[in-house]
Short mmCIF file of C-alpha atoms and ligand atoms in Angstrom, two decimals:
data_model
loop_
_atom_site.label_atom_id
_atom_site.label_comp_id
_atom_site.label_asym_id
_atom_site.label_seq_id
_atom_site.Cartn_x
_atom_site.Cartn_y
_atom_site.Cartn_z
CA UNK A 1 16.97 8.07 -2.90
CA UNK A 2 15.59 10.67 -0.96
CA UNK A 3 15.46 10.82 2.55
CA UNK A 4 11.50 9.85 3.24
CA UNK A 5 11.81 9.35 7.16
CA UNK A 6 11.00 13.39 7.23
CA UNK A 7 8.07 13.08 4.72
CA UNK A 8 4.12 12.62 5.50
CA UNK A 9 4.31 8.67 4.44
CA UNK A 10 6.49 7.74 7.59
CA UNK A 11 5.74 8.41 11.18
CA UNK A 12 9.27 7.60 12.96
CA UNK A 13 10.86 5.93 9.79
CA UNK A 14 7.66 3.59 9.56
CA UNK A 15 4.80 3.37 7.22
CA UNK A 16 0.99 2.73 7.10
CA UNK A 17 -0.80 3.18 3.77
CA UNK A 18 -4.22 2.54 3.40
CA UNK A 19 -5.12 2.07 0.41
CA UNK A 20 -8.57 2.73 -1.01
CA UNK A 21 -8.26 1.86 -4.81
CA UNK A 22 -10.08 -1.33 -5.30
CA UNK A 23 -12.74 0.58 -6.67
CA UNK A 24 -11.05 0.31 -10.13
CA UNK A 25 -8.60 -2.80 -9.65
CA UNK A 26 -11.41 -4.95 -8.13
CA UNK A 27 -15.01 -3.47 -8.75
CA UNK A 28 -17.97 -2.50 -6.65
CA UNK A 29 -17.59 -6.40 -5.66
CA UNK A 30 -15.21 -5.40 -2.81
CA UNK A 31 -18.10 -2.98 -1.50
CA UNK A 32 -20.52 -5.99 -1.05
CA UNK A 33 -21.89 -6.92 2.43
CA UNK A 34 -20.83 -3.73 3.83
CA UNK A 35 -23.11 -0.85 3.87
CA UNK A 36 -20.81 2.19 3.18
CA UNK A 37 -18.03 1.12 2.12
CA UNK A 38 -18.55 2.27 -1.36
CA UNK A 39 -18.12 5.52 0.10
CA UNK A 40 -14.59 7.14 -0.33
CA UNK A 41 -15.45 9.51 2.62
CA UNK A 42 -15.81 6.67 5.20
CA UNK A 43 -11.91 5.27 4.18
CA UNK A 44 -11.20 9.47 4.32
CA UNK A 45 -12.36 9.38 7.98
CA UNK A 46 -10.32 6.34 8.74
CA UNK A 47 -7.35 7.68 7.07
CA UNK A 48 -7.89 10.99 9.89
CA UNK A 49 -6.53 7.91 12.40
CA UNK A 50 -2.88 9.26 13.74
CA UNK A 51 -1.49 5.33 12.67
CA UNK A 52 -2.36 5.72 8.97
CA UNK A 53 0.49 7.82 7.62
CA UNK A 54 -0.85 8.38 3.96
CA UNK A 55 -4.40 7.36 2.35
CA UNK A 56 -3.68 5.93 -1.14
CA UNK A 57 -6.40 6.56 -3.95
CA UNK A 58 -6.82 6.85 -8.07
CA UNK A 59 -6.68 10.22 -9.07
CA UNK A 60 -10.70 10.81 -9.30
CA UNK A 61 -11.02 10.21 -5.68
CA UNK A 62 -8.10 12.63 -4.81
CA UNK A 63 -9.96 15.43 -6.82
CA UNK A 64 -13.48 14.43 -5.46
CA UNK A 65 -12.89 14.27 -1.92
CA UNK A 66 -9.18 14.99 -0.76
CA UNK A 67 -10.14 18.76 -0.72
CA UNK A 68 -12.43 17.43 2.71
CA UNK A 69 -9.37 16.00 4.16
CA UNK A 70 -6.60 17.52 2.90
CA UNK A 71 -6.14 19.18 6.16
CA UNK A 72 -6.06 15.90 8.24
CA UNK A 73 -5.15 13.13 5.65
CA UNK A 74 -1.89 12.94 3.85
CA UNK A 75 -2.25 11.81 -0.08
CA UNK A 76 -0.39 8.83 -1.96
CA UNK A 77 -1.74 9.33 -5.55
CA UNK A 78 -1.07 5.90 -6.98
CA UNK A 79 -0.26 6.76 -10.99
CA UNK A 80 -1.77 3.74 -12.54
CA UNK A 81 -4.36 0.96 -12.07
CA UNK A 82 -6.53 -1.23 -14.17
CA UNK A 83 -9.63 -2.74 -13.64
CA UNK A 84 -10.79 -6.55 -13.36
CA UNK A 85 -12.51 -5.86 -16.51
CA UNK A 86 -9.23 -6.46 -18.37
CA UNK A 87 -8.67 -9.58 -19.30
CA UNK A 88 -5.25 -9.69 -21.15
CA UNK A 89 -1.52 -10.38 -19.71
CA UNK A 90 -1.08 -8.19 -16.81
CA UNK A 91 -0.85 -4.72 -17.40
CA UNK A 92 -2.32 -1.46 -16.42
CA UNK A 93 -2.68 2.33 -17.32
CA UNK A 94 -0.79 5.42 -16.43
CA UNK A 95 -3.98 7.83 -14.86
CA UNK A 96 -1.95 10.73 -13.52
CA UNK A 97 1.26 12.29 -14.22
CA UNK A 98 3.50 13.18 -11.24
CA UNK A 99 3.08 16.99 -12.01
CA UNK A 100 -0.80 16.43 -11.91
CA UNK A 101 -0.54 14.24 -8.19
CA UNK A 102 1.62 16.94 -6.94
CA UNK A 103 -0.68 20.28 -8.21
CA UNK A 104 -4.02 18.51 -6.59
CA UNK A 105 -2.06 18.24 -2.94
CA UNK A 106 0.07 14.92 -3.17
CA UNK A 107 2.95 14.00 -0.61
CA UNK A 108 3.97 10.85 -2.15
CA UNK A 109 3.20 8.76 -5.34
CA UNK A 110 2.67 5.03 -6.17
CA UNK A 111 3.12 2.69 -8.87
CA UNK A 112 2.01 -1.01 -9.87
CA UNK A 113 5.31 -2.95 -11.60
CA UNK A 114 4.03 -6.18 -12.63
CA UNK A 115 7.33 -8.06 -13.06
CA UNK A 116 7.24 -11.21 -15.20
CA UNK A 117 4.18 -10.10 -17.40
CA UNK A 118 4.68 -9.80 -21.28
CA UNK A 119 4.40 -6.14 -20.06
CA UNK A 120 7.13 -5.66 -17.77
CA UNK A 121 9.22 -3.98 -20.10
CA UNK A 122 6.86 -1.02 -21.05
CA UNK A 123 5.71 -0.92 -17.77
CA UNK A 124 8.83 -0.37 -16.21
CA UNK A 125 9.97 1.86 -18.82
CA UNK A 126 6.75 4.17 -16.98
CA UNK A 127 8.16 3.86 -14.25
CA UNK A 128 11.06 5.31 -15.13
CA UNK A 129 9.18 8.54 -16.03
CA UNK A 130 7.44 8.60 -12.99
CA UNK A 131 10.15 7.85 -10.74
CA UNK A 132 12.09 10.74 -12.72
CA UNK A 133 9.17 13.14 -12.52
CA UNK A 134 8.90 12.08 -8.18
CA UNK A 135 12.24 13.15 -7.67
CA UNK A 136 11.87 16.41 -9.39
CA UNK A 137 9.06 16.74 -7.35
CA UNK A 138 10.70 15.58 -4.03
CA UNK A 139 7.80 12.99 -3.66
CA UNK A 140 8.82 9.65 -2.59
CA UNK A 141 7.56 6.62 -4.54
CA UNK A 142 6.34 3.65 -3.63
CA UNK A 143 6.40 0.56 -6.19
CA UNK A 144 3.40 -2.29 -5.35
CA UNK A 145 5.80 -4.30 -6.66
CA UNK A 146 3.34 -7.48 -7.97
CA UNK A 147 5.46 -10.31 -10.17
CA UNK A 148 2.74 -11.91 -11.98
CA UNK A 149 1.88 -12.79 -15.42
CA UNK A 150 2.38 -15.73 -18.20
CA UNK A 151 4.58 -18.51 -16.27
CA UNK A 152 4.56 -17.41 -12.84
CA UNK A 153 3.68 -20.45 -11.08
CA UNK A 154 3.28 -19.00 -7.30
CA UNK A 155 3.19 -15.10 -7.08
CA UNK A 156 3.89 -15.44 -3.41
CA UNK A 157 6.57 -17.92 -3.32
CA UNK A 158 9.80 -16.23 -1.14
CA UNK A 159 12.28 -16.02 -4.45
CA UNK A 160 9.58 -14.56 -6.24
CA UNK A 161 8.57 -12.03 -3.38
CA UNK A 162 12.47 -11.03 -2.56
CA UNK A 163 13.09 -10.53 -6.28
CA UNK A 164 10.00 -8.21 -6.52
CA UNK A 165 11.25 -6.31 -3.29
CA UNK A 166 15.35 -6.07 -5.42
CA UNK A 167 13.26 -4.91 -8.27
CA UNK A 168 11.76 -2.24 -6.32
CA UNK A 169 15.53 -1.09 -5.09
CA UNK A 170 17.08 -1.72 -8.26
CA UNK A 171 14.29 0.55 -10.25
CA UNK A 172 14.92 3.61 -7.34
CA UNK A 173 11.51 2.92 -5.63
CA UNK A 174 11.98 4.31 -2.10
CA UNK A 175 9.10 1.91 -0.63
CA UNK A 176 8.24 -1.75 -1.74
CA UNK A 177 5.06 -3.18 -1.32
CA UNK A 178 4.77 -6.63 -1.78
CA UNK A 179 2.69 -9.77 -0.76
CA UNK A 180 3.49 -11.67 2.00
CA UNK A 181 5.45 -14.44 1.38
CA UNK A 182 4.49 -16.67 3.94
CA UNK A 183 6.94 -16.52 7.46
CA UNK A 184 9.08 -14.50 8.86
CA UNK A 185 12.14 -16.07 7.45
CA UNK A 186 11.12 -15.07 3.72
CA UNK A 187 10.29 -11.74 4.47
CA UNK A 188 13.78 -11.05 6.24
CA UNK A 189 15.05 -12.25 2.89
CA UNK A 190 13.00 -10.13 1.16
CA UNK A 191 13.84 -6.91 3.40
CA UNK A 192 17.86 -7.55 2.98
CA UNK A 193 17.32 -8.04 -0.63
CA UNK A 194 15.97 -4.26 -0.62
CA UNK A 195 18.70 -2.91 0.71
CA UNK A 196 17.94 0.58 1.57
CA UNK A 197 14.58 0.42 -0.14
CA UNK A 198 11.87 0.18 2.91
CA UNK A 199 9.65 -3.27 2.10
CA UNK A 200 6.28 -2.77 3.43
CA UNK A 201 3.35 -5.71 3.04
CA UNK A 202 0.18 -5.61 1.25
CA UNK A 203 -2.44 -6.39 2.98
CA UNK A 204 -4.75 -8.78 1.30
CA UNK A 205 -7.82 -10.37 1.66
CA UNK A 206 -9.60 -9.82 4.82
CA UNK A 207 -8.78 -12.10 7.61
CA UNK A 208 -9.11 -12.65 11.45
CA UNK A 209 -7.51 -9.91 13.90
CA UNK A 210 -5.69 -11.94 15.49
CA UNK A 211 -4.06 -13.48 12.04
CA UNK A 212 -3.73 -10.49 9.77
CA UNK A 213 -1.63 -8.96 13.24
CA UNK A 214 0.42 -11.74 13.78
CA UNK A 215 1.51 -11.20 10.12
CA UNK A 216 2.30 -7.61 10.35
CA UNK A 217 3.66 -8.53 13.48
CA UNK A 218 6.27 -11.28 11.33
CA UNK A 219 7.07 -8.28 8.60
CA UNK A 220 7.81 -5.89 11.45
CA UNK A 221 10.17 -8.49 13.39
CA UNK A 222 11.58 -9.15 9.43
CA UNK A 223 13.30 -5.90 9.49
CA UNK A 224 9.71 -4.76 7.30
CA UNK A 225 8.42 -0.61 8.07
CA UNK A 226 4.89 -1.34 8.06
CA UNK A 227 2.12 -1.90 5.58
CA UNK A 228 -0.02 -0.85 2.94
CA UNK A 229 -3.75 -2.27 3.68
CA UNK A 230 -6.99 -1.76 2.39
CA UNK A 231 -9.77 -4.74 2.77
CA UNK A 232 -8.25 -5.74 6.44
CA UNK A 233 -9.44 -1.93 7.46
CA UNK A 234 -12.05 -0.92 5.63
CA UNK A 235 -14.20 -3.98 5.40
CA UNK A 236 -14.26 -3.82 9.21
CA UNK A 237 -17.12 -2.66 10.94
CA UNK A 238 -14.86 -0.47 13.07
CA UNK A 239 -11.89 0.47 11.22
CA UNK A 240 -10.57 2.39 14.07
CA UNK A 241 -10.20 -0.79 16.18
CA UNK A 242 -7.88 -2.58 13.33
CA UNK A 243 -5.85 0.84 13.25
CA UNK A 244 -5.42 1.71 17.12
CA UNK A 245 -4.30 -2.09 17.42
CA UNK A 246 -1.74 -1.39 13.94
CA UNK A 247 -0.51 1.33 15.50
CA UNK A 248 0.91 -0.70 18.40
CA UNK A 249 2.69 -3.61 16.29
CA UNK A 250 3.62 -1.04 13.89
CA UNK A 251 4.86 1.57 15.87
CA UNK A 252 5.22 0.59 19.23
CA UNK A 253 6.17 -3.25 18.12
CA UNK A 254 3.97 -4.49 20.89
CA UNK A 255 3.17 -8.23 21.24
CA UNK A 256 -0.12 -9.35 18.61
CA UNK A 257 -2.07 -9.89 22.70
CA UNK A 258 -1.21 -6.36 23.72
CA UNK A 259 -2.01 -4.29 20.90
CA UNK A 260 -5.62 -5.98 20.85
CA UNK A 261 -6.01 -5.33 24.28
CA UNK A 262 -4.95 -1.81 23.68
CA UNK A 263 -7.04 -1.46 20.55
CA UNK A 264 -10.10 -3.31 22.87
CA UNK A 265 -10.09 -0.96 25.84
CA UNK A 266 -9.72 2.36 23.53
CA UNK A 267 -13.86 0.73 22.83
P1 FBP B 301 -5.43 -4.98 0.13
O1 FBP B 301 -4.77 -4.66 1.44
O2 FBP B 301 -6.92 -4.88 0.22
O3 FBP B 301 -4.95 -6.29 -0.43
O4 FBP B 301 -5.01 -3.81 -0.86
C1 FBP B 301 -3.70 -3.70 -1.36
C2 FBP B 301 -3.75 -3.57 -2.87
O5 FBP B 301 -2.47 -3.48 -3.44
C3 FBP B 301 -4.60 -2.40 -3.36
O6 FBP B 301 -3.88 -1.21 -3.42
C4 FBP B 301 -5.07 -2.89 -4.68
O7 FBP B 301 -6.30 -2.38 -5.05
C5 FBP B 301 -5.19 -4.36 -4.47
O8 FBP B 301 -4.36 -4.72 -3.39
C6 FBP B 301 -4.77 -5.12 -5.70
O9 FBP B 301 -4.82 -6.47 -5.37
P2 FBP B 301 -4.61 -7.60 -6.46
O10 FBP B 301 -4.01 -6.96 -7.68
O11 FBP B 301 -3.72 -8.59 -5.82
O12 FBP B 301 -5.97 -8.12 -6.72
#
Protein backbone atom coordinates (compact mmCIF):
# COMPACT_ATOMS: atom_id res chain seq x y z
CA UNK A 1 0.00 0.00 0.00
CA UNK A 2 1.02 3.35 -0.29
CA UNK A 3 0.63 5.87 2.13
CA UNK A 4 -2.56 7.99 0.57
CA UNK A 5 -3.27 10.22 3.77
CA UNK A 6 -0.53 12.73 1.99
CA UNK A 7 -2.20 12.46 -1.49
CA UNK A 8 -4.99 14.87 -3.15
CA UNK A 9 -7.90 12.07 -2.50
CA UNK A 10 -7.74 12.56 1.41
CA UNK A 11 -8.10 15.73 3.34
CA UNK A 12 -6.89 14.62 7.03
CA UNK A 13 -6.89 10.79 6.24
CA UNK A 14 -10.61 11.18 4.93
CA UNK A 15 -12.19 11.02 1.58
CA UNK A 16 -14.93 12.67 -0.59
CA UNK A 17 -15.21 11.60 -4.23
CA UNK A 18 -17.69 12.87 -6.35
CA UNK A 19 -18.23 11.09 -8.91
CA UNK A 20 -19.56 12.33 -12.23
CA UNK A 21 -19.59 9.15 -14.52
CA UNK A 22 -23.15 8.20 -14.92
CA UNK A 23 -23.03 9.66 -18.14
CA UNK A 24 -21.81 6.27 -19.55
CA UNK A 25 -22.91 3.71 -16.68
CA UNK A 26 -26.48 5.18 -16.57
CA UNK A 27 -27.35 7.44 -19.67
CA UNK A 28 -28.57 10.94 -20.26
CA UNK A 29 -31.59 9.44 -18.01
CA UNK A 30 -29.74 10.59 -14.84
CA UNK A 31 -29.67 14.25 -16.43
CA UNK A 32 -33.56 14.34 -16.56
CA UNK A 33 -35.54 16.96 -14.56
CA UNK A 34 -32.55 18.94 -13.96
CA UNK A 35 -31.60 21.65 -16.27
CA UNK A 36 -27.73 21.47 -16.39
CA UNK A 37 -26.81 18.72 -15.12
CA UNK A 38 -25.77 17.23 -18.35
CA UNK A 39 -23.10 19.62 -18.11
CA UNK A 40 -19.67 18.24 -16.83
CA UNK A 41 -18.66 21.89 -16.00
CA UNK A 42 -21.46 22.40 -13.40
CA UNK A 43 -20.15 18.91 -11.33
CA UNK A 44 -16.39 20.74 -12.20
CA UNK A 45 -17.60 23.80 -10.20
CA UNK A 46 -18.92 21.68 -7.42
CA UNK A 47 -15.89 19.62 -7.28
CA UNK A 48 -13.92 23.49 -6.65
CA UNK A 49 -15.89 22.91 -2.99
CA UNK A 50 -12.82 22.53 -0.27
CA UNK A 51 -15.01 19.08 1.09
CA UNK A 52 -14.75 17.24 -2.25
CA UNK A 53 -11.23 15.85 -2.21
CA UNK A 54 -11.12 14.38 -5.85
CA UNK A 55 -13.82 14.69 -8.82
CA UNK A 56 -14.10 11.21 -10.45
CA UNK A 57 -14.86 11.09 -14.34
CA UNK A 58 -14.37 8.68 -17.67
CA UNK A 59 -11.46 9.62 -19.43
CA UNK A 60 -13.34 11.93 -22.22
CA UNK A 61 -14.45 14.25 -19.59
CA UNK A 62 -10.91 14.48 -18.00
CA UNK A 63 -9.52 15.54 -21.51
CA UNK A 64 -12.57 17.84 -22.31
CA UNK A 65 -12.79 19.84 -19.33
CA UNK A 66 -10.17 18.99 -16.49
CA UNK A 67 -7.73 21.43 -18.30
CA UNK A 68 -10.57 24.32 -16.75
CA UNK A 69 -10.09 22.93 -13.37
CA UNK A 70 -7.08 21.35 -13.13
CA UNK A 71 -5.89 24.14 -11.03
CA UNK A 72 -8.72 23.85 -8.38
CA UNK A 73 -10.07 20.23 -8.79
CA UNK A 74 -8.07 17.15 -8.08
CA UNK A 75 -8.69 14.12 -10.77
CA UNK A 76 -9.75 10.36 -10.03
CA UNK A 77 -9.69 8.90 -13.61
CA UNK A 78 -11.87 5.85 -13.11
CA UNK A 79 -10.20 3.13 -15.82
CA UNK A 80 -13.31 1.38 -16.85
CA UNK A 81 -17.11 1.69 -17.14
CA UNK A 82 -19.88 0.34 -19.25
CA UNK A 83 -22.98 1.60 -20.22
CA UNK A 84 -26.73 0.50 -19.45
CA UNK A 85 -26.81 -0.36 -23.01
CA UNK A 86 -25.12 -3.69 -22.19
CA UNK A 87 -27.16 -6.19 -21.49
CA UNK A 88 -25.00 -9.33 -20.74
CA UNK A 89 -23.53 -10.71 -17.22
CA UNK A 90 -21.89 -7.88 -15.57
CA UNK A 91 -18.91 -6.66 -17.01
CA UNK A 92 -17.30 -3.56 -18.27
CA UNK A 93 -14.38 -2.08 -20.40
CA UNK A 94 -10.91 -0.94 -19.63
CA UNK A 95 -11.06 3.05 -21.22
CA UNK A 96 -7.71 4.32 -19.99
CA UNK A 97 -4.49 2.91 -19.08
CA UNK A 98 -2.82 4.17 -15.86
CA UNK A 99 0.06 5.80 -17.94
CA UNK A 100 -2.69 7.67 -20.02
CA UNK A 101 -4.74 8.94 -16.44
CA UNK A 102 -1.47 9.99 -15.13
CA UNK A 103 -0.01 12.03 -18.54
CA UNK A 104 -3.59 14.04 -18.79
CA UNK A 105 -3.10 15.33 -14.87
CA UNK A 106 -4.47 12.35 -12.65
CA UNK A 107 -3.82 12.07 -8.75
CA UNK A 108 -5.54 8.90 -8.21
CA UNK A 109 -7.27 6.10 -10.29
CA UNK A 110 -10.45 3.94 -9.98
CA UNK A 111 -11.72 0.70 -10.89
CA UNK A 112 -15.20 -1.24 -11.05
CA UNK A 113 -14.58 -5.16 -9.68
CA UNK A 114 -17.79 -6.79 -10.12
CA UNK A 115 -17.29 -9.81 -7.83
CA UNK A 116 -19.59 -12.79 -8.39
CA UNK A 117 -20.24 -12.07 -12.20
CA UNK A 118 -19.22 -14.82 -14.82
CA UNK A 119 -16.61 -12.00 -15.31
CA UNK A 120 -14.90 -11.68 -12.16
CA UNK A 121 -12.05 -13.53 -13.15
CA UNK A 122 -10.95 -11.42 -16.25
CA UNK A 123 -11.97 -8.53 -14.59
CA UNK A 124 -9.88 -8.87 -11.76
CA UNK A 125 -7.10 -10.14 -13.71
CA UNK A 126 -7.39 -5.99 -15.08
CA UNK A 127 -7.14 -5.06 -12.14
CA UNK A 128 -4.17 -6.49 -11.52
CA UNK A 129 -2.58 -4.46 -14.38
CA UNK A 130 -3.94 -1.44 -13.24
CA UNK A 131 -3.22 -1.75 -9.73
CA UNK A 132 0.47 -2.68 -10.96
CA UNK A 133 0.65 0.24 -13.36
CA UNK A 134 -0.90 2.78 -10.02
CA UNK A 135 1.86 1.87 -8.00
CA UNK A 136 4.46 2.54 -10.55
CA UNK A 137 2.81 5.60 -10.87
CA UNK A 138 2.44 6.38 -7.09
CA UNK A 139 -1.38 6.89 -7.71
CA UNK A 140 -3.58 5.38 -5.21
CA UNK A 141 -6.50 3.22 -6.38
CA UNK A 142 -9.71 3.00 -5.47
CA UNK A 143 -11.82 -0.33 -6.26
CA UNK A 144 -15.97 0.42 -6.51
CA UNK A 145 -15.99 -2.76 -5.35
CA UNK A 146 -19.81 -3.93 -6.73
CA UNK A 147 -20.55 -7.98 -6.11
CA UNK A 148 -23.20 -8.54 -8.53
CA UNK A 149 -23.98 -10.85 -11.25
CA UNK A 150 -25.69 -14.48 -12.00
CA UNK A 151 -26.85 -15.75 -8.34
CA UNK A 152 -26.41 -12.87 -6.22
CA UNK A 153 -29.57 -12.74 -4.47
CA UNK A 154 -29.12 -9.24 -2.45
CA UNK A 155 -26.09 -7.07 -3.64
CA UNK A 156 -26.40 -5.14 -0.44
CA UNK A 157 -26.82 -7.76 2.06
CA UNK A 158 -23.84 -7.18 5.03
CA UNK A 159 -21.79 -10.65 4.05
CA UNK A 160 -22.00 -9.67 0.64
CA UNK A 161 -20.93 -5.93 1.27
CA UNK A 162 -17.93 -6.96 3.88
CA UNK A 163 -16.71 -9.56 1.38
CA UNK A 164 -16.64 -6.89 -1.41
CA UNK A 165 -14.80 -4.43 1.05
CA UNK A 166 -11.92 -7.95 1.89
CA UNK A 167 -11.87 -8.18 -1.83
CA UNK A 168 -10.87 -4.70 -2.20
CA UNK A 169 -7.89 -5.32 0.58
CA UNK A 170 -7.08 -8.62 -0.57
CA UNK A 171 -6.66 -7.32 -4.45
CA UNK A 172 -4.21 -4.15 -2.98
CA UNK A 173 -6.99 -1.50 -3.56
CA UNK A 174 -6.04 1.33 -1.18
CA UNK A 175 -9.84 2.66 -1.05
CA UNK A 176 -13.13 0.53 -1.15
CA UNK A 177 -16.20 1.81 -2.29
CA UNK A 178 -19.06 -0.08 -1.65
CA UNK A 179 -22.92 0.15 -1.12
CA UNK A 180 -24.31 0.63 2.00
CA UNK A 181 -25.28 -2.24 3.65
CA UNK A 182 -27.95 -1.11 5.66
CA UNK A 183 -26.83 0.02 9.64
CA UNK A 184 -24.12 0.84 11.28
CA UNK A 185 -23.39 -2.55 12.62
CA UNK A 186 -22.74 -4.02 8.97
CA UNK A 187 -20.67 -1.39 7.91
CA UNK A 188 -18.28 -1.73 11.06
CA UNK A 189 -18.06 -5.28 9.80
CA UNK A 190 -17.37 -4.27 6.60
CA UNK A 191 -14.58 -1.60 7.66
CA UNK A 192 -12.67 -4.36 9.99
CA UNK A 193 -12.93 -6.76 7.21
CA UNK A 194 -10.71 -4.13 5.15
CA UNK A 195 -8.18 -4.02 7.31
CA UNK A 196 -5.96 -1.27 6.32
CA UNK A 197 -7.85 -0.70 3.11
CA UNK A 198 -10.03 2.70 3.77
CA UNK A 199 -13.98 1.61 2.98
CA UNK A 200 -15.74 4.57 1.75
CA UNK A 201 -19.76 4.41 0.69
CA UNK A 202 -21.33 4.95 -2.56
CA UNK A 203 -23.72 7.14 -2.62
CA UNK A 204 -26.78 6.05 -4.43
CA UNK A 205 -29.90 7.14 -5.50
CA UNK A 206 -30.90 10.51 -4.45
CA UNK A 207 -32.59 10.81 -1.18
CA UNK A 208 -33.69 13.31 1.59
CA UNK A 209 -30.87 15.49 3.42
CA UNK A 210 -31.61 14.56 6.35
CA UNK A 211 -31.45 10.57 5.34
CA UNK A 212 -28.59 10.36 2.89
CA UNK A 213 -26.56 12.35 6.17
CA UNK A 214 -27.64 10.21 8.72
CA UNK A 215 -26.11 7.42 6.53
CA UNK A 216 -22.81 8.97 5.99
CA UNK A 217 -23.13 9.88 9.38
CA UNK A 218 -23.51 5.64 10.31
CA UNK A 219 -20.32 4.88 7.82
CA UNK A 220 -18.32 7.61 9.54
CA UNK A 221 -19.25 6.34 13.23
CA UNK A 222 -18.44 2.57 11.42
CA UNK A 223 -14.85 3.32 11.42
CA UNK A 224 -15.79 4.35 7.29
CA UNK A 225 -13.33 7.65 5.69
CA UNK A 226 -16.00 9.18 3.80
CA UNK A 227 -17.77 8.71 0.52
CA UNK A 228 -17.86 8.59 -3.03
CA UNK A 229 -21.29 10.39 -4.27
CA UNK A 230 -22.63 11.52 -7.33
CA UNK A 231 -26.69 11.77 -7.74
CA UNK A 232 -27.05 12.93 -3.83
CA UNK A 233 -24.84 16.18 -5.07
CA UNK A 234 -25.34 16.85 -8.30
CA UNK A 235 -29.03 16.32 -8.75
CA UNK A 236 -29.41 19.01 -6.07
CA UNK A 237 -30.38 22.30 -6.92
CA UNK A 238 -27.57 23.62 -4.74
CA UNK A 239 -24.84 21.24 -4.61
CA UNK A 240 -22.88 23.43 -2.38
CA UNK A 241 -25.46 23.06 0.43
CA UNK A 242 -25.17 18.98 0.35
CA UNK A 243 -21.23 19.56 0.38
CA UNK A 244 -20.77 22.38 3.16
CA UNK A 245 -23.17 20.07 5.32
CA UNK A 246 -20.67 16.69 4.10
CA UNK A 247 -17.97 18.45 5.06
CA UNK A 248 -19.12 18.63 8.71
CA UNK A 249 -20.12 14.78 9.21
CA UNK A 250 -17.23 13.95 7.17
CA UNK A 251 -14.66 15.94 8.49
CA UNK A 252 -15.65 17.52 11.48
CA UNK A 253 -18.01 14.33 12.52
CA UNK A 254 -20.65 16.76 13.61
CA UNK A 255 -24.14 15.54 14.63
CA UNK A 256 -26.65 14.97 11.11
CA UNK A 257 -28.74 18.51 13.08
CA UNK A 258 -25.54 20.53 13.17
CA UNK A 259 -24.01 20.08 9.95
CA UNK A 260 -27.48 21.14 8.30
CA UNK A 261 -27.62 24.00 10.34
CA UNK A 262 -24.11 24.80 9.37
CA UNK A 263 -24.68 23.98 5.73
CA UNK A 264 -28.25 26.26 6.18
CA UNK A 265 -26.74 29.45 7.57
CA UNK A 266 -23.58 29.35 5.01
CA UNK A 267 -27.23 30.29 2.55
P1 LIG B 1 -24.00 7.53 -6.96
O1 LIG B 1 -23.52 8.22 -5.71
O2 LIG B 1 -24.81 8.44 -7.82
O3 LIG B 1 -24.69 6.24 -6.64
O4 LIG B 1 -22.70 7.22 -7.82
C1 LIG B 1 -21.77 6.23 -7.42
C2 LIG B 1 -21.51 5.30 -8.59
O5 LIG B 1 -20.61 4.28 -8.26
C3 LIG B 1 -21.02 6.02 -9.85
O6 LIG B 1 -19.64 6.19 -9.85
C4 LIG B 1 -21.52 5.13 -10.92
O7 LIG B 1 -21.79 5.80 -12.11
C5 LIG B 1 -22.79 4.60 -10.36
O8 LIG B 1 -22.72 4.70 -8.96
C6 LIG B 1 -23.00 3.16 -10.75
O9 LIG B 1 -24.14 2.72 -10.09
P2 LIG B 1 -24.79 1.31 -10.38
O10 LIG B 1 -23.77 0.48 -11.12
O11 LIG B 1 -25.14 0.77 -9.05
O12 LIG B 1 -25.98 1.61 -11.21
Amino acid sequence: MIPIDDTPLCRDGKVLILAYDHGLEHGPVDFEGLDGSEDPARTFEAATHPAVTSIAVQKGLAEAYYPSYEDDVNLLLKLNGTSNLWMGEPDTAVNCTVDYAAEIGASSVGFTVYGGSNHEIEMVEEFRDAQEAARANDLPVVMWSYPRGQGLKNDTAPSTISYAARLALELGADVAKVKYPGSKAAMEHAVRSAGKTKVVMSGGSKTSDRDFLSSVKDVIDAGGKGLAVGRNVWQREDPTHILDALEQVIFEESSVADALEYADAQQ
